[in-house]
Short mmCIF file of C-alpha atoms and ligand atoms in Angstrom, two decimals:
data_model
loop_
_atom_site.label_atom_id
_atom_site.label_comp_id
_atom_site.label_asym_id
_atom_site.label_seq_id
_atom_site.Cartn_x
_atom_site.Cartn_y
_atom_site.Cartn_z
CA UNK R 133 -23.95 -12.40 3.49
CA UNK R 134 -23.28 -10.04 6.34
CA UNK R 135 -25.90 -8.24 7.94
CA UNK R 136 -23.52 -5.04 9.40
CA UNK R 137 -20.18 -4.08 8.73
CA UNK R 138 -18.21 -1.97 11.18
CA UNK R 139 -15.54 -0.16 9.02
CA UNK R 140 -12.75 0.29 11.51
CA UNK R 141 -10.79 3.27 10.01
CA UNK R 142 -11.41 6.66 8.97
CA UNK R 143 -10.64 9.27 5.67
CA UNK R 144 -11.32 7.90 2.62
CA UNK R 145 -11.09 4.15 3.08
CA UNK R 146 -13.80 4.41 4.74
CA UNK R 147 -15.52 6.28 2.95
CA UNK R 148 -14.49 3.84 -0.01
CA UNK R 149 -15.72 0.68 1.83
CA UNK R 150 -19.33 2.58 2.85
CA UNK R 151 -19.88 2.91 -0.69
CA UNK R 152 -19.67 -0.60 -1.52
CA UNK R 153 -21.32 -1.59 1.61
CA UNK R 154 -24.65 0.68 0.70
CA UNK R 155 -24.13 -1.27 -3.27
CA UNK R 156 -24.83 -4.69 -1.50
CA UNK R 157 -27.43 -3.91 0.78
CA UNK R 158 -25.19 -4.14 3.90
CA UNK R 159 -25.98 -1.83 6.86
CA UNK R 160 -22.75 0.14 7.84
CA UNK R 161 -21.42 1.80 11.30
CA UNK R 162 -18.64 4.43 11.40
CA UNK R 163 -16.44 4.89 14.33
CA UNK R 164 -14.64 8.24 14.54
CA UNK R 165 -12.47 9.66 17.16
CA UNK R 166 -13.71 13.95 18.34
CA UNK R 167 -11.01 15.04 15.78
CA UNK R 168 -13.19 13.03 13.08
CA UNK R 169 -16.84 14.40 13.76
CA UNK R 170 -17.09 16.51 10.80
CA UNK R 171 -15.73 13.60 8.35
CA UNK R 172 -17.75 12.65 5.77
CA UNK R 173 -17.44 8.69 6.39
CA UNK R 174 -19.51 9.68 9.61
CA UNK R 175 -22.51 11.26 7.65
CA UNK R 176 -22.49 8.48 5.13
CA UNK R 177 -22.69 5.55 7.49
CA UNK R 178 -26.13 4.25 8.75
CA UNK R 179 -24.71 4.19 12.20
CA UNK R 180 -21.70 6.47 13.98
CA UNK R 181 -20.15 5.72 17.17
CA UNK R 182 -17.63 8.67 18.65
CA UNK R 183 -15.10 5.75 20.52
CA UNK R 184 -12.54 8.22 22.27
CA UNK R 185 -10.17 11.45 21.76
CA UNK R 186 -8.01 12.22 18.69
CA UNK R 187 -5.17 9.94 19.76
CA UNK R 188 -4.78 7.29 17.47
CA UNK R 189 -4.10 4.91 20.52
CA UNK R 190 -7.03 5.77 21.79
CA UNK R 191 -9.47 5.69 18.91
CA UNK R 192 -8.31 4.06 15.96
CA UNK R 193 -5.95 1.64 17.02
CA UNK R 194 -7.82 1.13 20.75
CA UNK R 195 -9.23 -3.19 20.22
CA UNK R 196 -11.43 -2.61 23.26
CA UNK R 197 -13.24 0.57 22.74
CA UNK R 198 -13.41 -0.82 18.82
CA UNK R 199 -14.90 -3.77 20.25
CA UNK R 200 -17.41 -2.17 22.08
CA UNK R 201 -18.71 -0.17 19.56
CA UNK R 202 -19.50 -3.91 17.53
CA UNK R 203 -21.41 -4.87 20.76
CA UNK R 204 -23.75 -2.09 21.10
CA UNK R 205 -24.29 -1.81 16.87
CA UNK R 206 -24.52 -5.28 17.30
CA UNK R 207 -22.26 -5.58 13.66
CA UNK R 208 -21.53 -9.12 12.37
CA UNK R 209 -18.12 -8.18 10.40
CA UNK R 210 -15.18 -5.71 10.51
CA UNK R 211 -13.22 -3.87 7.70
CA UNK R 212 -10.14 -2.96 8.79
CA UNK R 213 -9.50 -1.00 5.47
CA UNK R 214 -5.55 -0.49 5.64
CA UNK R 215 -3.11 1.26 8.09
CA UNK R 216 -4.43 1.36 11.64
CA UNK R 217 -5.16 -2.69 12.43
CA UNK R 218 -5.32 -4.04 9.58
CA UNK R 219 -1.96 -6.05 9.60
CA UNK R 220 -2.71 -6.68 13.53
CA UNK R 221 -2.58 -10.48 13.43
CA UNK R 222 -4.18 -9.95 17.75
CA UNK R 223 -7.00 -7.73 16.51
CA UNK R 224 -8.20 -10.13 14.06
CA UNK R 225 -7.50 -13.02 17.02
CA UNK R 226 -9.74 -11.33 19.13
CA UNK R 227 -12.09 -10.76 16.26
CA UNK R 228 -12.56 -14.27 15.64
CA UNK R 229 -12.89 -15.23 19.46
CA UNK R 230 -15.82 -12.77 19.34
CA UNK R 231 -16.97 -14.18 16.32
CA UNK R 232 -17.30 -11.24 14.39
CA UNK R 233 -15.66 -11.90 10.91
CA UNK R 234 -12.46 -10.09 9.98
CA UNK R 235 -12.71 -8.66 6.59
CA UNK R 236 -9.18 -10.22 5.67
CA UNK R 237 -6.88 -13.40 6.38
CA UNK R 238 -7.12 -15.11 9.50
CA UNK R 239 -4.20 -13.83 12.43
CA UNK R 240 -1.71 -16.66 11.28
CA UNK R 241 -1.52 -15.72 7.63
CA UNK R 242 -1.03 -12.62 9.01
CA UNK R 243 1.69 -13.15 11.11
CA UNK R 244 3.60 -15.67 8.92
CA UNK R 245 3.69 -12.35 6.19
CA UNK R 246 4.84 -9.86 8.98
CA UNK R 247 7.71 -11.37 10.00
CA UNK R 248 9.91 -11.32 6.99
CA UNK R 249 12.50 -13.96 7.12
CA UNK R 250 9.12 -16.42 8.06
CA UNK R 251 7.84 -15.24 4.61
CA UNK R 252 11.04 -15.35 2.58
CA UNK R 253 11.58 -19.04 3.79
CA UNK R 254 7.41 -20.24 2.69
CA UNK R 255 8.61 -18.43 -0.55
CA UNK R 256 11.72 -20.51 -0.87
CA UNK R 257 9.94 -23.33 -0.27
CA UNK R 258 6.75 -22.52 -2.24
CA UNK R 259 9.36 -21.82 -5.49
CA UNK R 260 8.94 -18.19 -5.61
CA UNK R 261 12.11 -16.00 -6.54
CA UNK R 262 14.20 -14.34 -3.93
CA UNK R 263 16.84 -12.41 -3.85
CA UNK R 264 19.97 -14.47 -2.26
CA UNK R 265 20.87 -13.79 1.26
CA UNK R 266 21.40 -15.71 4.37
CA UNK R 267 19.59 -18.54 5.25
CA UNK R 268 17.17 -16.86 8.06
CA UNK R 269 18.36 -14.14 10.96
CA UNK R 270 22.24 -13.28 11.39
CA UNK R 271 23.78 -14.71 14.62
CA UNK R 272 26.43 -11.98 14.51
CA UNK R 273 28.21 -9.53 12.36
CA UNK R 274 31.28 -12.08 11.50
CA UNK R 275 28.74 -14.60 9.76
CA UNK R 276 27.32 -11.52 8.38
CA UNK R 277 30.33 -10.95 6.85
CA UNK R 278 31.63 -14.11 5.85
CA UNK R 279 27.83 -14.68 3.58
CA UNK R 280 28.78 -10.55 2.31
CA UNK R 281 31.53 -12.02 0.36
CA UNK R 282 29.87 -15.27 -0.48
CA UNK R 283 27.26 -12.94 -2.33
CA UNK R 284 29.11 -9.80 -2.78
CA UNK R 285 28.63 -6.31 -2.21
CA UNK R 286 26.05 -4.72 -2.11
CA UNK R 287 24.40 -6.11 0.37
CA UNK R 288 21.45 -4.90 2.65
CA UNK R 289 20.68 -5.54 5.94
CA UNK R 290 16.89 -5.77 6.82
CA UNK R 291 14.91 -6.17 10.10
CA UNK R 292 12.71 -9.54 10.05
CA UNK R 293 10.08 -7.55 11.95
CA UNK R 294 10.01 -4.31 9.18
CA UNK R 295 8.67 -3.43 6.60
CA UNK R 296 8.80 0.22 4.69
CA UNK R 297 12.07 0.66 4.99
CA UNK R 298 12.60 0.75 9.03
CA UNK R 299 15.68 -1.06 10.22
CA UNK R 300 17.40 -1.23 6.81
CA UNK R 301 20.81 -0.42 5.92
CA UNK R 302 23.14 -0.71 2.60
CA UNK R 303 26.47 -2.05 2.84
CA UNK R 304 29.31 -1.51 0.64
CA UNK R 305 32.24 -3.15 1.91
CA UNK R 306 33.69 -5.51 4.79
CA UNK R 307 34.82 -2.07 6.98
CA UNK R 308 31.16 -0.53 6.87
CA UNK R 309 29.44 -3.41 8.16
CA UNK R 310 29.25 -3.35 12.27
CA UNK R 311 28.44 -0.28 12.24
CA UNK R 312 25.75 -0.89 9.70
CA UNK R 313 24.42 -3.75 12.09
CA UNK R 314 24.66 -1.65 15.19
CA UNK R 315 22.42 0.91 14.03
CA UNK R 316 20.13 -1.68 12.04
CA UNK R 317 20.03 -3.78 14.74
CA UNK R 318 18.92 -0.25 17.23
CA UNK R 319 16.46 0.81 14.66
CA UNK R 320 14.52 -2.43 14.69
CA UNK R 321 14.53 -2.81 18.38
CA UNK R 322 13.41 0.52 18.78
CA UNK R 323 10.69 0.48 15.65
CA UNK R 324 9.67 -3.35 16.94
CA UNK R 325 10.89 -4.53 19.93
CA UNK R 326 12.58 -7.25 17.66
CA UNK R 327 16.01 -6.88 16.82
CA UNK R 328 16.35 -9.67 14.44
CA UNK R 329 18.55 -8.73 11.23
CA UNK R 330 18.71 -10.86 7.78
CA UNK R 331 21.38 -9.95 4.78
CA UNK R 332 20.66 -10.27 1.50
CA UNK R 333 22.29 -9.17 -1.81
CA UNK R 334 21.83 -5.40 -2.95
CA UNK R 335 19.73 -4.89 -5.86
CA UNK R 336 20.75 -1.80 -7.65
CA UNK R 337 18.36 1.06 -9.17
CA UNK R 338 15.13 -1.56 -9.07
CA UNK R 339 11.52 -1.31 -10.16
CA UNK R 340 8.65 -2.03 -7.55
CA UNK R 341 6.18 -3.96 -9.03
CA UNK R 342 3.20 -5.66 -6.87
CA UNK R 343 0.75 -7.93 -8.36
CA UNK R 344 -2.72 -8.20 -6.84
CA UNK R 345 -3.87 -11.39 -5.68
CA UNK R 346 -7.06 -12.53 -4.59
CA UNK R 347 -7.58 -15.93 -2.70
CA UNK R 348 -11.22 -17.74 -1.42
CA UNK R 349 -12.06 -19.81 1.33
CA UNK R 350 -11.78 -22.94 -0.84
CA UNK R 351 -8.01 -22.66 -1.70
CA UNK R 352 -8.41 -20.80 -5.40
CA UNK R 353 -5.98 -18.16 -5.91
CA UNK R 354 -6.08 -16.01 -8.65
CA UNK R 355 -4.13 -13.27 -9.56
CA UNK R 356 -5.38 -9.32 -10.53
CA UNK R 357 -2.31 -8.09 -12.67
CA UNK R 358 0.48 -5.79 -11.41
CA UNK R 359 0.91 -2.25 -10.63
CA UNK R 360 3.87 -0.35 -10.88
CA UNK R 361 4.70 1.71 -7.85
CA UNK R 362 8.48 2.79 -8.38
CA UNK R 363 7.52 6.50 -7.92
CA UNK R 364 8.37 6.86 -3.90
CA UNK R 365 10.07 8.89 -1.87
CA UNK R 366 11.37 8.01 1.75
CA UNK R 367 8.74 5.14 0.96
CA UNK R 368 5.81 6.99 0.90
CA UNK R 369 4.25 6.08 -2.53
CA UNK R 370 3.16 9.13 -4.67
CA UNK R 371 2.07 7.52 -8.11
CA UNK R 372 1.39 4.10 -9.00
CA UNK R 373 0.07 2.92 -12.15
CA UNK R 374 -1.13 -0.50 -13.93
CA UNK R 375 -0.17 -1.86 -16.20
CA UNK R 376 3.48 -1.38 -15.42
CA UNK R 377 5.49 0.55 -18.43
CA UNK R 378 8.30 -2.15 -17.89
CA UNK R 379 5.88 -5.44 -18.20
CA UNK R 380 5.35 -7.61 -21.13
CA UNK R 381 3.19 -10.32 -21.34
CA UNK R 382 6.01 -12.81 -20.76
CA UNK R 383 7.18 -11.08 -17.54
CA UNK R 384 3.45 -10.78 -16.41
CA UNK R 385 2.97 -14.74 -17.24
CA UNK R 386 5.90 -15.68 -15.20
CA UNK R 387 5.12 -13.18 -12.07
CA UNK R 388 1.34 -13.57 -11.85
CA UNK R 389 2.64 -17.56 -11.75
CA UNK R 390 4.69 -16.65 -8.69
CA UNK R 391 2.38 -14.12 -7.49
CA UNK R 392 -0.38 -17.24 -7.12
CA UNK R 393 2.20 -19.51 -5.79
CA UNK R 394 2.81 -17.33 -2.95
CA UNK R 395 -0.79 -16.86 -2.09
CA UNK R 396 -1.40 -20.62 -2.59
CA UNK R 397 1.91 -21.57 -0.02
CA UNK R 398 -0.41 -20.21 2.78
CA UNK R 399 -4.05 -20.67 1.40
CA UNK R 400 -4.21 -17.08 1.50
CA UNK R 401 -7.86 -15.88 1.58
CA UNK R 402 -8.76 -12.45 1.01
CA UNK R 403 -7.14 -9.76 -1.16
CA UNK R 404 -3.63 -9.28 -0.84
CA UNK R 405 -0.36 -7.94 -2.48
CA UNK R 406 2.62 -9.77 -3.62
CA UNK R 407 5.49 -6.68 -4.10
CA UNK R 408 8.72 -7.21 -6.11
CA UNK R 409 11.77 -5.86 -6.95
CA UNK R 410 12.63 -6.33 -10.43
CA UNK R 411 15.85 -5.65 -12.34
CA UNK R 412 16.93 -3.52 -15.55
CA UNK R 413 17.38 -7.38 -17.06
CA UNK R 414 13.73 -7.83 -15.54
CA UNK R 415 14.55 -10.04 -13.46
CA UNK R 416 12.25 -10.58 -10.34
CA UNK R 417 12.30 -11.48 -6.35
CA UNK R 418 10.10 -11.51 -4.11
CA UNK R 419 9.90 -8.97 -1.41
CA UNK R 420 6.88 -8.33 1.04
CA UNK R 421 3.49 -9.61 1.13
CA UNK R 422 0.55 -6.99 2.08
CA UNK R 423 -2.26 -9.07 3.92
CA UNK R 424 -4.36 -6.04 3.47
CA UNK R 425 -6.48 -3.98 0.65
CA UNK R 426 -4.18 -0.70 -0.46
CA UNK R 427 -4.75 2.56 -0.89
CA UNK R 428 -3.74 2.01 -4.43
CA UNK R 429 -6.64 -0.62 -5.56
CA UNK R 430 -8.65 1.38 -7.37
CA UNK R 431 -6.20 1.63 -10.42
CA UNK R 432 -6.13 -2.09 -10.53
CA UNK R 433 -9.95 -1.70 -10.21
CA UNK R 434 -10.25 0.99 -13.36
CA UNK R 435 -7.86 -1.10 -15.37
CA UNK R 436 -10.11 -4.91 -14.83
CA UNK R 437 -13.28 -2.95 -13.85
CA UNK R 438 -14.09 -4.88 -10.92
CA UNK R 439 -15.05 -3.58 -6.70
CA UNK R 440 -12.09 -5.15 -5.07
CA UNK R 441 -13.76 -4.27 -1.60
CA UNK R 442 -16.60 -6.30 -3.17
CA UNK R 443 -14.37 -9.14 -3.88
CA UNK R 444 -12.81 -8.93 -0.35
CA UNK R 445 -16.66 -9.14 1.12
CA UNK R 446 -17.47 -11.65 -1.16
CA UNK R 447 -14.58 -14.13 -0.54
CA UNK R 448 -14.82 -13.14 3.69
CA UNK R 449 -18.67 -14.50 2.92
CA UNK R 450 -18.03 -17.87 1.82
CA UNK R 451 -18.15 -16.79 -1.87
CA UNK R 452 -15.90 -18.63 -4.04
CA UNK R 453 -13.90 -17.04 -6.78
CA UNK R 454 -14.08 -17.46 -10.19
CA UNK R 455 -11.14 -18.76 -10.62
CA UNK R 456 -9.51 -16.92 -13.31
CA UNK R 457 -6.60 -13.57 -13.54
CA UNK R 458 -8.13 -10.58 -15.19
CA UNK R 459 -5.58 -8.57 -17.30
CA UNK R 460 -5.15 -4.90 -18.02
CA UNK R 461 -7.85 -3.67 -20.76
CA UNK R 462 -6.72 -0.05 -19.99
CA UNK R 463 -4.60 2.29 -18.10
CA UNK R 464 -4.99 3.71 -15.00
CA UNK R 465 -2.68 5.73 -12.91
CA UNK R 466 -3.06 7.35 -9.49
CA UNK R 467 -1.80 10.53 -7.80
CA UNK R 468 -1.81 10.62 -4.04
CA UNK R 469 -2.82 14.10 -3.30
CA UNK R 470 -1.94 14.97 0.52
CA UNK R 471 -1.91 18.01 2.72
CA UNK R 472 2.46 18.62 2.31
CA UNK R 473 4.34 21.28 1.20
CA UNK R 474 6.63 19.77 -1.48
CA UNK R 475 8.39 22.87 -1.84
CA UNK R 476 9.16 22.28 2.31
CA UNK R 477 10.88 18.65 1.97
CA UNK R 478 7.16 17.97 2.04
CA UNK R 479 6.19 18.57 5.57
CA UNK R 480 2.48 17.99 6.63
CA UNK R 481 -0.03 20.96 5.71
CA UNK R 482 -2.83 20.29 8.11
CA UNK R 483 -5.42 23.19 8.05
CA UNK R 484 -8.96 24.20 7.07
CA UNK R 485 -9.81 23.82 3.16
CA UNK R 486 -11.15 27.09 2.15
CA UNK R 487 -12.16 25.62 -1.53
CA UNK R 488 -12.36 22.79 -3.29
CA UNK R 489 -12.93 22.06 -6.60
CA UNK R 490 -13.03 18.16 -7.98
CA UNK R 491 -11.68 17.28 -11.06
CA UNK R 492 -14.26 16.05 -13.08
CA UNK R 493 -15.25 14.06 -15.94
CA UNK R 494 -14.83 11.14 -18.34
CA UNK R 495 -12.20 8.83 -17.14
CA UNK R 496 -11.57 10.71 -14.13
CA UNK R 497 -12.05 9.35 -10.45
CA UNK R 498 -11.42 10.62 -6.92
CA UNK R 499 -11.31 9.51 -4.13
CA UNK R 500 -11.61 11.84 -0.75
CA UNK R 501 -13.18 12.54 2.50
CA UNK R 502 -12.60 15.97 2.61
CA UNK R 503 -14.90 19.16 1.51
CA UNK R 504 -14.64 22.83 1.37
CA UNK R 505 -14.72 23.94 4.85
CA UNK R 506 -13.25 20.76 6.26
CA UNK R 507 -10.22 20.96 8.31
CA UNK R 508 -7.42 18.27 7.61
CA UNK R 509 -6.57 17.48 11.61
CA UNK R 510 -3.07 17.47 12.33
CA UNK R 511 -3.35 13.47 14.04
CA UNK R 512 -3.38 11.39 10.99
CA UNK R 513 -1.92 10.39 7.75
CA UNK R 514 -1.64 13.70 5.29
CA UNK R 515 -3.97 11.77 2.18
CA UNK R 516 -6.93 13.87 1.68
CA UNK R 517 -7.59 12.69 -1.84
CA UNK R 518 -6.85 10.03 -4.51
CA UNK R 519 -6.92 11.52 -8.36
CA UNK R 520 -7.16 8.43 -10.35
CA UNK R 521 -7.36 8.83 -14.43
CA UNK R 522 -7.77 5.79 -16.84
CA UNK R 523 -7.66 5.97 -20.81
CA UNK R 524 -6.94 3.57 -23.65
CA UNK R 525 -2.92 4.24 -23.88
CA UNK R 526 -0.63 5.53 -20.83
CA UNK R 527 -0.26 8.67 -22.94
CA UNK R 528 -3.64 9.12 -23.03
CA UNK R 529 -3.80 8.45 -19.34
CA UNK R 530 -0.57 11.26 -18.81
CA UNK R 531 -2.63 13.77 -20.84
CA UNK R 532 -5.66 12.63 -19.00
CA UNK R 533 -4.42 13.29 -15.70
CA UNK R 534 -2.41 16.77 -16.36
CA UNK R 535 -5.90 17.83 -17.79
CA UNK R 536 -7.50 16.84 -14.20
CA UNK R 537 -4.66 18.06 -12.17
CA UNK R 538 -4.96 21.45 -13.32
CA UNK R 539 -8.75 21.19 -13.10
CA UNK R 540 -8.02 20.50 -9.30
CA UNK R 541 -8.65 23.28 -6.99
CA UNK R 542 -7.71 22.89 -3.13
CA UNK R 543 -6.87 26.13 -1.38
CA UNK R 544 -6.29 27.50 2.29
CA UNK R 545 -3.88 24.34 2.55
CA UNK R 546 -0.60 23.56 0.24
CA UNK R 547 -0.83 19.70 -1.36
CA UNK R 548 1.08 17.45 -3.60
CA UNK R 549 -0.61 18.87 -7.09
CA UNK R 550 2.28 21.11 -7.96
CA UNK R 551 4.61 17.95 -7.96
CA UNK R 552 2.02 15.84 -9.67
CA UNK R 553 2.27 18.79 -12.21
CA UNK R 554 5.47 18.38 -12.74
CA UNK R 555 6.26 14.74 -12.62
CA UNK R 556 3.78 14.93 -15.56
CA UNK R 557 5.89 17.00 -17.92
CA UNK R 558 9.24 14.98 -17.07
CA UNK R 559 10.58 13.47 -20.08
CA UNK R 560 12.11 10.33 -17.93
CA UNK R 561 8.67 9.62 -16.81
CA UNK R 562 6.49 10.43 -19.57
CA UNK R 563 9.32 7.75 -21.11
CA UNK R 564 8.37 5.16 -18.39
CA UNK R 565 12.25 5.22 -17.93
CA UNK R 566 12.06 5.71 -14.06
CA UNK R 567 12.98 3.12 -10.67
CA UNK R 568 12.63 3.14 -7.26
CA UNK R 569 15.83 5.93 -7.27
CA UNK R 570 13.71 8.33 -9.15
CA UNK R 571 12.73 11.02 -6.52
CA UNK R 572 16.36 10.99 -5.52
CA UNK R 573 17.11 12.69 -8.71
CA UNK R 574 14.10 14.53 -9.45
CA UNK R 575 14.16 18.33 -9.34
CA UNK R 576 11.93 19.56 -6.87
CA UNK R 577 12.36 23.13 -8.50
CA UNK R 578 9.86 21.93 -11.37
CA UNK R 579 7.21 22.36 -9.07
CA UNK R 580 7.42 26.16 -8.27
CA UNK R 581 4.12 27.46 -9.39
C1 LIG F 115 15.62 -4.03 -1.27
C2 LIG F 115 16.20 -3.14 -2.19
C3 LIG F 115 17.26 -3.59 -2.94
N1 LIG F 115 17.73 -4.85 -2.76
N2 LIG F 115 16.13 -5.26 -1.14
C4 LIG F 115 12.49 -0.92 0.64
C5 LIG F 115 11.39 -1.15 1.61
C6 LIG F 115 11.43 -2.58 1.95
N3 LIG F 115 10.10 -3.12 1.77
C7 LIG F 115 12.41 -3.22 1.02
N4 LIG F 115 13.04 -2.17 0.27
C8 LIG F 115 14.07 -2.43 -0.59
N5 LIG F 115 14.58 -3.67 -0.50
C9 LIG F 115 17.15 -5.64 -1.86
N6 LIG F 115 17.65 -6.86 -1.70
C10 LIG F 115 15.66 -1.86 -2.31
C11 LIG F 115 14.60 -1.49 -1.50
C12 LIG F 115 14.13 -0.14 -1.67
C13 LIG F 115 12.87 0.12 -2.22
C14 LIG F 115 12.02 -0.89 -2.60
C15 LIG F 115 10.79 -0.61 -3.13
C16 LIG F 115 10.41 0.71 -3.32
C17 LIG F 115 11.22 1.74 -2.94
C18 LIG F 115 12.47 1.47 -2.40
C19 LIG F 115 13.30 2.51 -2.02
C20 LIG F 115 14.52 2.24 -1.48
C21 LIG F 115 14.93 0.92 -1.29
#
């Protein structure tokens, strides 16, 4: 077992993995840019090292100055928790030439998964679902055209290099597609230096559904059950939940199947997320694989009960798996609580926290960095808190979490609560009747307070 882990990241991830760390007897180190020196992941660590200026690029995401802070700590492993480098397929190269151990798959998994027509094609092959497209990146926009009406409209242009959403454009007919391309094929060279575009066939209204995998050094693969994260806008997430209200234990049988499949194609190790579309005839295809822990875990943790940053320790270790999928024995659902004015097309709130109250109690969980008197920096991703509630029926877990929500007390900065509030009391949702569309529709006057 490791010795020291370095947690590379800051907010509540790392907070998150410190915990965990301290549960296993592992020594930790923080590393924290001068915007971070009042964060708590700083206090909690056995070791802090200040490794440059707010600037992301120069803190965070800076391999060299990250690297030096493992030399002097003297740290035998790296969390990369998510965001920031922990999709960087060179960071965890370099990692591994300094033989330090990435907490996470090795830089070729990791590469194979970012670039997207790469992974559809080890899907194809591997006999997961996908949705039908072309046959890897588009040479030009007549044989884009020509495999348009071999599939029919709909169809959606995607960037091989993307990835929430960046380089992506809908196409409805024959007359709107160059200029579709054009600014598809700018977006991705702008967002990635790559301009590479693939088509593939439209699907309409859909559910997002990822299943969590889990994968050893020995080749096991199991998979953790799904969560439901449909409830997006501009794809940020803002609620995801597990189980999903659309699964049944058929569906579940036949995507955990594909889920493993996938992870077993590349002998994934670590935890990871297969994500899927799935269609109002439930339906499913394969769409992105996260080589990374999410900031959603914990409500797959609640609903199985088990540490996934544990698991991804263990399995980086040498540990093998057990072997077997663990299935929903509750619900959990999770509201992403972030420093935005909703009632402002949710712009970022950054600002000091003049009070703060936790929701408390039985079946209630949060997860946050932030205190009263701490000031949310302006830098960084607006997520100052996860509200995670679990109960025996999603009902429960509804009432659960609109008793916590207005238990929640966060003032001197505006946050997501008053939507959470409100997405609470909407019919549709409290239904389960909701898709990725759902924001699109939603009336953002519900959440005047
Ligand atoms: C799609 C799709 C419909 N059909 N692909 C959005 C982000 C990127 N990861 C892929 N995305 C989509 N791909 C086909 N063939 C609809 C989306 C999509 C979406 C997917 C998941 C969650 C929210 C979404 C919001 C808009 C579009």
């Amino acid at each position: 077992m490791f010795n020291k882990i370095l947690i590379a990241n800051r907010g509540e991830i790392a907070l998150r993995i410190i915990r965990t760390c301290k549960e296993m007897g592992i020594k930790t180190v923080a590393i924290y840019s001068k915007a971070d020196a009042e964060s708590l992941h700083v206090r909690f660590a056995d070791e802090a090292v200040c490794i440059g200026p707010a600037a992301s690029s120069e803190s965070y995401l800076n391999i060299p100055r990250i690297m030096a802070a493992v030399e002097i700590t003297n740290a035998d492993a790296i969390h990369p928790g998510y965001g920031f480098l922990a999709e960087n397929a060179n960071f965890a190269e370099i990692c591994r030439q300094s033989g330090v151990k990435f907490i996470g798959p090795t830089p070729e998994m990791i590469n194979k998964m970012g670039d997207k027509v790469t992974a559809k094609e080890t899907m194809i092959k591997a006999g997961v679902p996908v949705v039908p497209g072309s046959d890897g990146l588009l040479k030009d926009v007549k044989q884009g055209i020509k495999i348009a009406n071999q599939i029919g409209y709909p169809v959606i242009l995607k960037a091989t290099a993307g990835g929430g959403g960046k380089g992506m454009r809908i196409v409805n007919k024959d007359d709107e597609f160059e200029e579709a391309w054009d600014s598809a094929r700018k977006e991705a060279k702008a967002s990635f230096t790559n301009d590479g575009i693939y088509v593939e066939k439209y699907v309409v209204e859909p559910r997002h559904i990822e299943f969590q995998i889990v994968g050893d050094q020995f080749g096991n693969v199991c998979h953790l059950s799904e969560r439901d994260c449909s409830i997006q806008r501009r794809h940020q997430k803002l609620v995801e939940e597990s189980p999903s209200p659309f699964m049944t234990p058929e569906l579940r049988e036949k995507m955990g199947e594909a889920a493993i499949k996938a992870g077993k194609s590349i002998n994934y190790e670590g935890v990871g997320t297969i994500e899927f579309l799935v269609d109002k005839f439930r339906n499913f295809y394969f769409m992105e694989m996260n080589t990374r822990i999410q900031v959603e875990h914990p409500v797959t943790e609640e609903v199985i009960d088990h540490d996934l940053i544990k698991e991804q320790i263990k399995v980086a270790a040498g540990i093998p798996i057990s072997g077997k999928n663990y299935f929903p024995t509750m619900h959990a659902m999770e509201c992403r609580i972030n420093a935005e004015d909703v009632m402002k097309d949710f712009r970022p709130s950054p600002g000091k926290i003049t009070s703060f109250h936790s929701a408390k109690g039985h079946g209630v969980r949060v997860d946050t960095h932030v205190y009263a008197g701490y000031t949310v920096p302006p830098y960084y991703d607006s997520m100052i808190a996860k509200l995670i509630c679990k109960a025996q029926t999603r009902e429960d877990c509804i009432k659960k979490m609109q008793r916590a929500l207005d238990e929640f007390v966060i003032e001197g900065i505006k946050t997501t609560i008053p939507f959470h509030k409100a997405l609470m009391k909407d019919e549709a949702f409290k239904a389960g009747d909701f898709n990725t569309g759902f924001m699109n529709t939603f009336d953002m006057d519900n959440c005047k307070e």
